[in-house]
PDB file of N, CA and C in Angstrom:
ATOM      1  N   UNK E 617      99.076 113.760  97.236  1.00 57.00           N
ATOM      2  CA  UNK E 617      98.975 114.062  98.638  1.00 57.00           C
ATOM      3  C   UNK E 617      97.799 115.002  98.891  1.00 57.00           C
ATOM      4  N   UNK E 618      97.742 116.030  98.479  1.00 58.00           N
ATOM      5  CA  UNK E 618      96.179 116.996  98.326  1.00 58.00           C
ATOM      6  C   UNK E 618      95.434 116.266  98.139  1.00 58.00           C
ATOM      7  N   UNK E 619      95.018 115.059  97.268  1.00 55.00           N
ATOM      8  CA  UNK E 619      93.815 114.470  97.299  1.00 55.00           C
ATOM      9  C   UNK E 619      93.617 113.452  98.518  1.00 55.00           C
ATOM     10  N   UNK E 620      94.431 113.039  99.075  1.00 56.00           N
ATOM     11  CA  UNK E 620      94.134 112.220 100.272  1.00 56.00           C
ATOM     12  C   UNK E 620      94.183 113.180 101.824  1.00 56.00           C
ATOM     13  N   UNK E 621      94.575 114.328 101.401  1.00 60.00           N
ATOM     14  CA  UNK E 621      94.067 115.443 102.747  1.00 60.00           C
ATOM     15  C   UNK E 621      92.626 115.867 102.338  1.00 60.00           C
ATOM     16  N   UNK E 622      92.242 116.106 100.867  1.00 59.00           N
ATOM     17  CA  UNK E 622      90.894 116.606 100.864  1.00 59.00           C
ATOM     18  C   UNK E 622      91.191 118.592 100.237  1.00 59.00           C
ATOM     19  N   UNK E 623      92.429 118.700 100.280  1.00 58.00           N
ATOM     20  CA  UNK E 623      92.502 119.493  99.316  1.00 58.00           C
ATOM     21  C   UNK E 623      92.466 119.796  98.069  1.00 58.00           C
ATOM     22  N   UNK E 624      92.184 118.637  97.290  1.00 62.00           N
ATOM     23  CA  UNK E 624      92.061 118.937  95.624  1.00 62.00           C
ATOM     24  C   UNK E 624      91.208 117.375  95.139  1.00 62.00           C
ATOM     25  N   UNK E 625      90.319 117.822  94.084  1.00 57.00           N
ATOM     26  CA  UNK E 625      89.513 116.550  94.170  1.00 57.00           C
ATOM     27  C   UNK E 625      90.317 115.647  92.919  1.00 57.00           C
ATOM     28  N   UNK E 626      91.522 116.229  92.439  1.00 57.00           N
ATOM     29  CA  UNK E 626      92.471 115.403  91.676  1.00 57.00           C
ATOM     30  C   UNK E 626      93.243 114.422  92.254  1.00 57.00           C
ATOM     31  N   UNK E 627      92.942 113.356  91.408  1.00 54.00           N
ATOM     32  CA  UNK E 627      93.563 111.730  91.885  1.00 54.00           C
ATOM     33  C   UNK E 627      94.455 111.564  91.207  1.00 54.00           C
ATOM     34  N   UNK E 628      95.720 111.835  91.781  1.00 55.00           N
ATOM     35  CA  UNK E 628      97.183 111.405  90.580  1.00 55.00           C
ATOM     36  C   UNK E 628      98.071 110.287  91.390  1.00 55.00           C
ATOM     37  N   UNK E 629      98.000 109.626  91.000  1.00 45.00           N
ATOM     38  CA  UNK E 629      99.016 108.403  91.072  1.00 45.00           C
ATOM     39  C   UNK E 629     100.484 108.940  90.471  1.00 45.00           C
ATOM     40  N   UNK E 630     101.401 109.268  91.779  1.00 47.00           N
ATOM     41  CA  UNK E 630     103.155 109.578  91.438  1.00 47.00           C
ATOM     42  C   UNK E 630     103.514 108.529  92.337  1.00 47.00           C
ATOM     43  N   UNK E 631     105.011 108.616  91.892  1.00 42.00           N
ATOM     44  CA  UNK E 631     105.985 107.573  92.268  1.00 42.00           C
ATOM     45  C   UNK E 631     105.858 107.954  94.029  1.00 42.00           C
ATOM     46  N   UNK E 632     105.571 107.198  94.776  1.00 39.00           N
ATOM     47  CA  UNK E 632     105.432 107.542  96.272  1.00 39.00           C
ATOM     48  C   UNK E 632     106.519 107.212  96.818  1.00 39.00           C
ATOM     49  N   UNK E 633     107.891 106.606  96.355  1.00 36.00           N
ATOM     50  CA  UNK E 633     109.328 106.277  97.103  1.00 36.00           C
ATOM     51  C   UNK E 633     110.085 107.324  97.167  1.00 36.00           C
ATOM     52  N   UNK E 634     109.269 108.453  96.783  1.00 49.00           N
ATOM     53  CA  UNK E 634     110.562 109.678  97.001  1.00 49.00           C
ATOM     54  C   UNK E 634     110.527 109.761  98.089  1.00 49.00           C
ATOM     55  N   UNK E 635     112.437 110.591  98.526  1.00 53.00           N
ATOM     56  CA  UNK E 635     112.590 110.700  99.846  1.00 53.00           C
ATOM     57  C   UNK E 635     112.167 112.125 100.386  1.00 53.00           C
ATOM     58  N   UNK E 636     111.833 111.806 100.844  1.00 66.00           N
ATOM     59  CA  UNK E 636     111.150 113.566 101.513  1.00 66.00           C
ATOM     60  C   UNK E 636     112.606 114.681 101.583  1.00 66.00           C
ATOM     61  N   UNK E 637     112.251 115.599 100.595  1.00 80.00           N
ATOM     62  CA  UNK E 637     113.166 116.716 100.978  1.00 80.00           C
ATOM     63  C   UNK E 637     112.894 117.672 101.919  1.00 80.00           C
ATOM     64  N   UNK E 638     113.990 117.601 103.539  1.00 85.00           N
ATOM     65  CA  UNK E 638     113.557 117.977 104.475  1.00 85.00           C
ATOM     66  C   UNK E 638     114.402 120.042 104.273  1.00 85.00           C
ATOM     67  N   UNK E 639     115.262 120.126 103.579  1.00 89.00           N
ATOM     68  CA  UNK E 639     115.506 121.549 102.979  1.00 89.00           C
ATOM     69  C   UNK E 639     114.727 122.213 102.111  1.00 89.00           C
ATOM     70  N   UNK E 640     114.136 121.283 101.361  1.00 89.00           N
ATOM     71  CA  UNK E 640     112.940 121.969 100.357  1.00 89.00           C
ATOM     72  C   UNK E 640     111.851 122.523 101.073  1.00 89.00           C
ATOM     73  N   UNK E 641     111.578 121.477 102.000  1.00 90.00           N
ATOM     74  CA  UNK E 641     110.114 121.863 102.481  1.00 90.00           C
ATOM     75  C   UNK E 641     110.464 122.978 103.661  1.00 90.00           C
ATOM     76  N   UNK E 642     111.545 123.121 104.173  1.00 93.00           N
ATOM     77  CA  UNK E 642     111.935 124.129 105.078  1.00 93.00           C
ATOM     78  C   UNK E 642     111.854 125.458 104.524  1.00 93.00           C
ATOM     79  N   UNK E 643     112.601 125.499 103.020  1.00 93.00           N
ATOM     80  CA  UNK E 643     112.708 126.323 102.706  1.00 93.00           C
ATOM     81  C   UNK E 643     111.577 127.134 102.126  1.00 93.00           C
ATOM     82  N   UNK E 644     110.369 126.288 101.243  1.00 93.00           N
ATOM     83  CA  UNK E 644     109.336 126.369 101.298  1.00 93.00           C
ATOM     84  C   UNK E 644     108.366 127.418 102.219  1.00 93.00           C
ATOM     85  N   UNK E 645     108.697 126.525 103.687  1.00 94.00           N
ATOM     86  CA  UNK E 645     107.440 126.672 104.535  1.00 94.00           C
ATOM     87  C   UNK E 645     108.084 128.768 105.011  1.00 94.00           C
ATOM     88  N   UNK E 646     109.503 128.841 104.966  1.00 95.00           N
ATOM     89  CA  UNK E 646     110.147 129.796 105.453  1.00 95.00           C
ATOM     90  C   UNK E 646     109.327 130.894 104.186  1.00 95.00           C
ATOM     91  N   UNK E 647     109.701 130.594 103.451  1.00 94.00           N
ATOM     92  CA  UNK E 647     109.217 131.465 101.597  1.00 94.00           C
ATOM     93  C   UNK E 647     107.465 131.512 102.353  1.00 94.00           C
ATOM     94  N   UNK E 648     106.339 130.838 102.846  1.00 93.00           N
ATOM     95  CA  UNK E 648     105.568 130.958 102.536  1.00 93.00           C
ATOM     96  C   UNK E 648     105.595 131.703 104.487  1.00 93.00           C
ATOM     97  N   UNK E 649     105.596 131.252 105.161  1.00 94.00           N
ATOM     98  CA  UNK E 649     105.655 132.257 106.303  1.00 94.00           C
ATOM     99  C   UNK E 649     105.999 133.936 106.247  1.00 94.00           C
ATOM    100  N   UNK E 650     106.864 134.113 105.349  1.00 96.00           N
ATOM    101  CA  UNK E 650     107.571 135.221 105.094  1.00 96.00           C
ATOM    102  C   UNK E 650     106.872 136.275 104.385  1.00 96.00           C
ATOM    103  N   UNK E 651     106.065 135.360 102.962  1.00 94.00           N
ATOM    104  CA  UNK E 651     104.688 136.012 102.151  1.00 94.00           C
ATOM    105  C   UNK E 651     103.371 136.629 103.047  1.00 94.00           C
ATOM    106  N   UNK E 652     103.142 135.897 104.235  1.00 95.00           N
ATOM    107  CA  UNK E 652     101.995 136.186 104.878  1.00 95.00           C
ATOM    108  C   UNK E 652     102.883 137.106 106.007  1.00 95.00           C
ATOM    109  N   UNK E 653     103.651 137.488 106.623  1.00 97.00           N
ATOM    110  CA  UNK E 653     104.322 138.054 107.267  1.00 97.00           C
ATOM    111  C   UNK E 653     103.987 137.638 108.531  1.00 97.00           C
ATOM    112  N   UNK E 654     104.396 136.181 108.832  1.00 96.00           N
ATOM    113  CA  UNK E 654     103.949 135.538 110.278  1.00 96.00           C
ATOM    114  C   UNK E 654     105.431 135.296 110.897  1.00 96.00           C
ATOM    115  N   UNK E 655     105.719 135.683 112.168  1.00 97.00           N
ATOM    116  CA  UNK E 655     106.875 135.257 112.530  1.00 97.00           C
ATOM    117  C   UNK E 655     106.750 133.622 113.051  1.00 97.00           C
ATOM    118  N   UNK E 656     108.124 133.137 113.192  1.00 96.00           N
ATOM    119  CA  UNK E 656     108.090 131.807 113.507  1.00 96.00           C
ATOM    120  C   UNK E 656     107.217 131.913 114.777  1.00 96.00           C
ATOM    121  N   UNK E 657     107.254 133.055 115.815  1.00 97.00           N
ATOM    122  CA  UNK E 657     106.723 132.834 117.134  1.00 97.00           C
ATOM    123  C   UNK E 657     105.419 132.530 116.804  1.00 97.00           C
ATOM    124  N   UNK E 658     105.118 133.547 116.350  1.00 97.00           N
ATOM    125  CA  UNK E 658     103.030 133.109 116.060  1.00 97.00           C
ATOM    126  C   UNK E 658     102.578 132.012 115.217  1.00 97.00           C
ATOM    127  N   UNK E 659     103.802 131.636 114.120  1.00 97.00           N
ATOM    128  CA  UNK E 659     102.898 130.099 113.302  1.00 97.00           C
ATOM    129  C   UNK E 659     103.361 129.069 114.678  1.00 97.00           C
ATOM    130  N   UNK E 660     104.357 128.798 115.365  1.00 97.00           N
ATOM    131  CA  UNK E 660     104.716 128.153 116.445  1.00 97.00           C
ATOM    132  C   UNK E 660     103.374 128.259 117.613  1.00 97.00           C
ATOM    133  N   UNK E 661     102.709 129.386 117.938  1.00 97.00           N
ATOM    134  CA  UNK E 661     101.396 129.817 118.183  1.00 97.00           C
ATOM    135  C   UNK E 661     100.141 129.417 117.930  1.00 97.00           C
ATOM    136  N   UNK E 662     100.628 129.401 116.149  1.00 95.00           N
ATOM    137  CA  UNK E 662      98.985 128.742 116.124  1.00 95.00           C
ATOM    138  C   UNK E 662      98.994 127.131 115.829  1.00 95.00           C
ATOM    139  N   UNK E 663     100.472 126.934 115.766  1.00 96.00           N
ATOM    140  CA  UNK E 663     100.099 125.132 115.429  1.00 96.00           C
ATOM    141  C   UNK E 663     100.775 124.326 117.154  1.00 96.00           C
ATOM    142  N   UNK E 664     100.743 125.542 118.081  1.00 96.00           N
ATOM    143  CA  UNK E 664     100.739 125.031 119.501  1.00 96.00           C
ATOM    144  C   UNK E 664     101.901 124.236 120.197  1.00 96.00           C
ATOM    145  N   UNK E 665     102.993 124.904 119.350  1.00 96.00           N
ATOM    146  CA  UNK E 665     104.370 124.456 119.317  1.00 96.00           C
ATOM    147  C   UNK E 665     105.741 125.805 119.750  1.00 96.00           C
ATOM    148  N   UNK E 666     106.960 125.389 119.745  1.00 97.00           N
ATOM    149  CA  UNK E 666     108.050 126.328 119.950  1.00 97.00           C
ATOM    150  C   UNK E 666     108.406 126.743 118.898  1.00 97.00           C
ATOM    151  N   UNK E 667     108.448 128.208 119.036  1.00 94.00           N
ATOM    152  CA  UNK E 667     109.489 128.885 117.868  1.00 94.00           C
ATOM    153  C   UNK E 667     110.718 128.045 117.313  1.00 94.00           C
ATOM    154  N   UNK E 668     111.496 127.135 118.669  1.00 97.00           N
ATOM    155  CA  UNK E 668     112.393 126.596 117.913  1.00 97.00           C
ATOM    156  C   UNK E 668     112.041 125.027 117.441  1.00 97.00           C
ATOM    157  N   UNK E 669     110.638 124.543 117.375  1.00 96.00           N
ATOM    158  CA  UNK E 669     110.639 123.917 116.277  1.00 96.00           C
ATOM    159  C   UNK E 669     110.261 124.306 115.042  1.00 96.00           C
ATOM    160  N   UNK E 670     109.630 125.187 114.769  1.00 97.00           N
ATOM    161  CA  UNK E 670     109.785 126.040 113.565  1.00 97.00           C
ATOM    162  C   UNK E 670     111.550 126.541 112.989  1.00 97.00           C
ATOM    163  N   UNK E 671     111.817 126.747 113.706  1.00 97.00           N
ATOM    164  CA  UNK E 671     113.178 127.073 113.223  1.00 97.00           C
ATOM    165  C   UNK E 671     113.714 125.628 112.883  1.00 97.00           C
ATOM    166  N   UNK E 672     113.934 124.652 112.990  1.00 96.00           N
ATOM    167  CA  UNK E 672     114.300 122.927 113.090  1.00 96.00           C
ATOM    168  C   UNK E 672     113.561 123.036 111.392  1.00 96.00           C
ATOM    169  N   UNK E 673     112.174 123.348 111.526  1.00 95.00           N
ATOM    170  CA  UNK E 673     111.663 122.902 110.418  1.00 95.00           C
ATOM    171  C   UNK E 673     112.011 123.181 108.821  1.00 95.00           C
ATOM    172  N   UNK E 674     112.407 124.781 109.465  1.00 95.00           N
ATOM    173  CA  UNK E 674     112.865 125.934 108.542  1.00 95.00           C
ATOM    174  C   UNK E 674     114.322 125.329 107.851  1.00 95.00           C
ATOM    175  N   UNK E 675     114.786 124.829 108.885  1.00 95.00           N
ATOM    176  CA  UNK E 675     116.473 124.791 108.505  1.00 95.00           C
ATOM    177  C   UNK E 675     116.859 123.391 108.079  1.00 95.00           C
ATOM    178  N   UNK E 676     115.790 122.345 107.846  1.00 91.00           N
ATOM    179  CA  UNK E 676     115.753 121.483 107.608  1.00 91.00           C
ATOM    180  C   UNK E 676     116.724 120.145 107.798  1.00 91.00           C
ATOM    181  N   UNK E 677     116.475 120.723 109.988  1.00 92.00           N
ATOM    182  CA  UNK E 677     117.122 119.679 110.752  1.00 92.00           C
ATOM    183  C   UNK E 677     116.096 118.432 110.967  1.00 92.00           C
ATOM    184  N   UNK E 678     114.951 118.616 110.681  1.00 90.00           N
ATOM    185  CA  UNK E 678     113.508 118.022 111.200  1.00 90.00           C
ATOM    186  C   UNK E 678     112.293 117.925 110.214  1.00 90.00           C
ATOM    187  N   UNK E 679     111.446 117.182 110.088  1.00 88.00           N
ATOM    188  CA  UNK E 679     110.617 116.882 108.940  1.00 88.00           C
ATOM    189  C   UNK E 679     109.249 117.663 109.407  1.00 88.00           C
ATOM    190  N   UNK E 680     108.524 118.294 108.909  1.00 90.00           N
ATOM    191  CA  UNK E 680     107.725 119.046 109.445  1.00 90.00           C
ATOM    192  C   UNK E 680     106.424 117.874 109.854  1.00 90.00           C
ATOM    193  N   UNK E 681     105.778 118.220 111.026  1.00 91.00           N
ATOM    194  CA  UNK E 681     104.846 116.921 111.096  1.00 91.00           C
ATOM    195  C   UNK E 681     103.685 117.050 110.269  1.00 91.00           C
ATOM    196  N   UNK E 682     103.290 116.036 109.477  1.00 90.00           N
ATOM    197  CA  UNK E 682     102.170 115.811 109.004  1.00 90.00           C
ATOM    198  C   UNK E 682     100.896 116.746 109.681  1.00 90.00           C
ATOM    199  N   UNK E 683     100.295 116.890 110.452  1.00 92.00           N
ATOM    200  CA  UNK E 683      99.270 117.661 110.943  1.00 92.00           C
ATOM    201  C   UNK E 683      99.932 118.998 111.280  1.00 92.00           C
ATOM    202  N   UNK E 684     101.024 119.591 111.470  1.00 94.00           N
ATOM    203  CA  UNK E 684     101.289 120.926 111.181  1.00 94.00           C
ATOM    204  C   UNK E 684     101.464 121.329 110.110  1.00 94.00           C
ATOM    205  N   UNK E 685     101.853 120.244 109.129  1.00 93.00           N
ATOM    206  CA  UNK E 685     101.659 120.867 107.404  1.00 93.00           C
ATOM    207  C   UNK E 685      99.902 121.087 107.247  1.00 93.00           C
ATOM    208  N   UNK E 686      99.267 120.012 107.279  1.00 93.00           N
ATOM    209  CA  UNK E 686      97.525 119.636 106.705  1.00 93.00           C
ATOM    210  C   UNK E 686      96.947 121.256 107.577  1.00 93.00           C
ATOM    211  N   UNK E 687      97.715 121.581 109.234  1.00 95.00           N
ATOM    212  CA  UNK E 687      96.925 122.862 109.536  1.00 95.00           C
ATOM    213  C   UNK E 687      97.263 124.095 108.807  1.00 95.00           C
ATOM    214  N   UNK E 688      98.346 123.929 108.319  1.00 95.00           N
ATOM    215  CA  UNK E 688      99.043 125.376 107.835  1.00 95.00           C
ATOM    216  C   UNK E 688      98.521 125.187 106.416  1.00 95.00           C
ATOM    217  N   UNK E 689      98.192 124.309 105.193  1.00 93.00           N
ATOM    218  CA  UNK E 689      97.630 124.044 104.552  1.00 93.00           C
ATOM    219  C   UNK E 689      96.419 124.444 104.245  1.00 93.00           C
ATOM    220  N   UNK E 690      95.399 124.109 105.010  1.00 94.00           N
ATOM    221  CA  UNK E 690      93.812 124.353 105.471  1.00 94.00           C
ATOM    222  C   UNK E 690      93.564 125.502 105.643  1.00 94.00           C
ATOM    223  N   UNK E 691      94.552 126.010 106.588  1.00 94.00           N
ATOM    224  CA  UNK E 691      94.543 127.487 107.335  1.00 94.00           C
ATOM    225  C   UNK E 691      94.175 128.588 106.476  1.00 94.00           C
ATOM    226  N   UNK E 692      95.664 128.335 105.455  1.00 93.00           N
ATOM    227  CA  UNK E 692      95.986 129.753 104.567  1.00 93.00           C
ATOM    228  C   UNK E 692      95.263 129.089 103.395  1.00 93.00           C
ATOM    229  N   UNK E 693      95.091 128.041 102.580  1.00 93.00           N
ATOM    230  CA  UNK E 693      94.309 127.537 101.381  1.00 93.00           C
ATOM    231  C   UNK E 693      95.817 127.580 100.440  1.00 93.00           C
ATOM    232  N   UNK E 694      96.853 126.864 100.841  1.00 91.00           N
ATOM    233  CA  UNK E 694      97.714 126.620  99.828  1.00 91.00           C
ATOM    234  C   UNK E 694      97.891 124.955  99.846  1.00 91.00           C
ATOM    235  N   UNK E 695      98.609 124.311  98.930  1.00 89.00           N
ATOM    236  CA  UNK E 695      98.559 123.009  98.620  1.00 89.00           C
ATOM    237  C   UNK E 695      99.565 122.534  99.359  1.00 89.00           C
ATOM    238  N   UNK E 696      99.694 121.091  99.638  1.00 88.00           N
ATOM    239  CA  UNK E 696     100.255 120.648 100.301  1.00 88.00           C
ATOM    240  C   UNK E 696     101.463 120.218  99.625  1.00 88.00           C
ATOM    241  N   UNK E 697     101.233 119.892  98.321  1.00 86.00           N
ATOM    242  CA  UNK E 697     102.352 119.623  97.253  1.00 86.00           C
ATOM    243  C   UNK E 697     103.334 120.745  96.873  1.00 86.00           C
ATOM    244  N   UNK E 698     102.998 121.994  96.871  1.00 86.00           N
ATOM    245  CA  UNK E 698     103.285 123.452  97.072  1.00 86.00           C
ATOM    246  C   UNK E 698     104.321 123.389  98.465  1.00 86.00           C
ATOM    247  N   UNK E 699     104.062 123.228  99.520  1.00 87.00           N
ATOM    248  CA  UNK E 699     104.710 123.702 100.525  1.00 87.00           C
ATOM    249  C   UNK E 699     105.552 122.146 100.715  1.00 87.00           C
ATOM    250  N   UNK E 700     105.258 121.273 100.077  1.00 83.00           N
ATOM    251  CA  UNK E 700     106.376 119.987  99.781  1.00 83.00           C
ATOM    252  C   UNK E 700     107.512 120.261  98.974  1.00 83.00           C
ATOM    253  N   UNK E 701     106.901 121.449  98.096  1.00 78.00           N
ATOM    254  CA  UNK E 701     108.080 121.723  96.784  1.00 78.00           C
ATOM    255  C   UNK E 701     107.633 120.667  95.686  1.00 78.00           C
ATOM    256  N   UNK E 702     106.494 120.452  95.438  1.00 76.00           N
ATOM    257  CA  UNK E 702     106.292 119.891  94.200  1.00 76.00           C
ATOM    258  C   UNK E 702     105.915 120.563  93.417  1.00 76.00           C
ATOM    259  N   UNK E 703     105.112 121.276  93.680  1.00 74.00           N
ATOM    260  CA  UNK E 703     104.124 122.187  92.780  1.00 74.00           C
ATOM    261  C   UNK E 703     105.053 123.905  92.929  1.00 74.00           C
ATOM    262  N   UNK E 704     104.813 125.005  92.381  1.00 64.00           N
ATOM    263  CA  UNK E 704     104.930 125.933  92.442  1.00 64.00           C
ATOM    264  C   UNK E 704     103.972 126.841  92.856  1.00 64.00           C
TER     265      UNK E 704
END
């Protein structure tokens, strides 16, 4: 996934039928919001959205959208596989 956003110039071919873990990546995105000390209001702020879809995202009622991951990604310079829960 990083190599087809343009974050890593590594080409790995994985099994692509996994089902998206929508608690992982909540929990994730919560762990990495929390490190930079951004409240939900201001990342909701800068990706031009509601606090309570950040909270949806967090609690992993809702799949985070593709272009609010790739901005929050880009933004801070962490991987996309990382805030998927693949990577550490």
């Amino acid at each position: 996934m990083d190599y087809v956003l343009g974050l890593s110039n590594v080409r790995q071919y994985d099994i692509v039928n996994r089902v998206i873990d929508k608690k992982n990546i909540g929990i994730k995105l919560k762990e990495f919001r929390k490190e930079k000390n951004i409240t939900q209001e201001e990342l909701a702020n800068i990706l031009n959205t509601t606090h309570s879809t950040i909270s949806a995202y967090e609690s992993g009622k809702t799949t985070i959208l593709t272009a609010f991951a790739y901005e929050i990604c880009k933004r801070y310079n962490i991987s996309m596989d990382y805030l998927c829960g693949r990577t550490r």
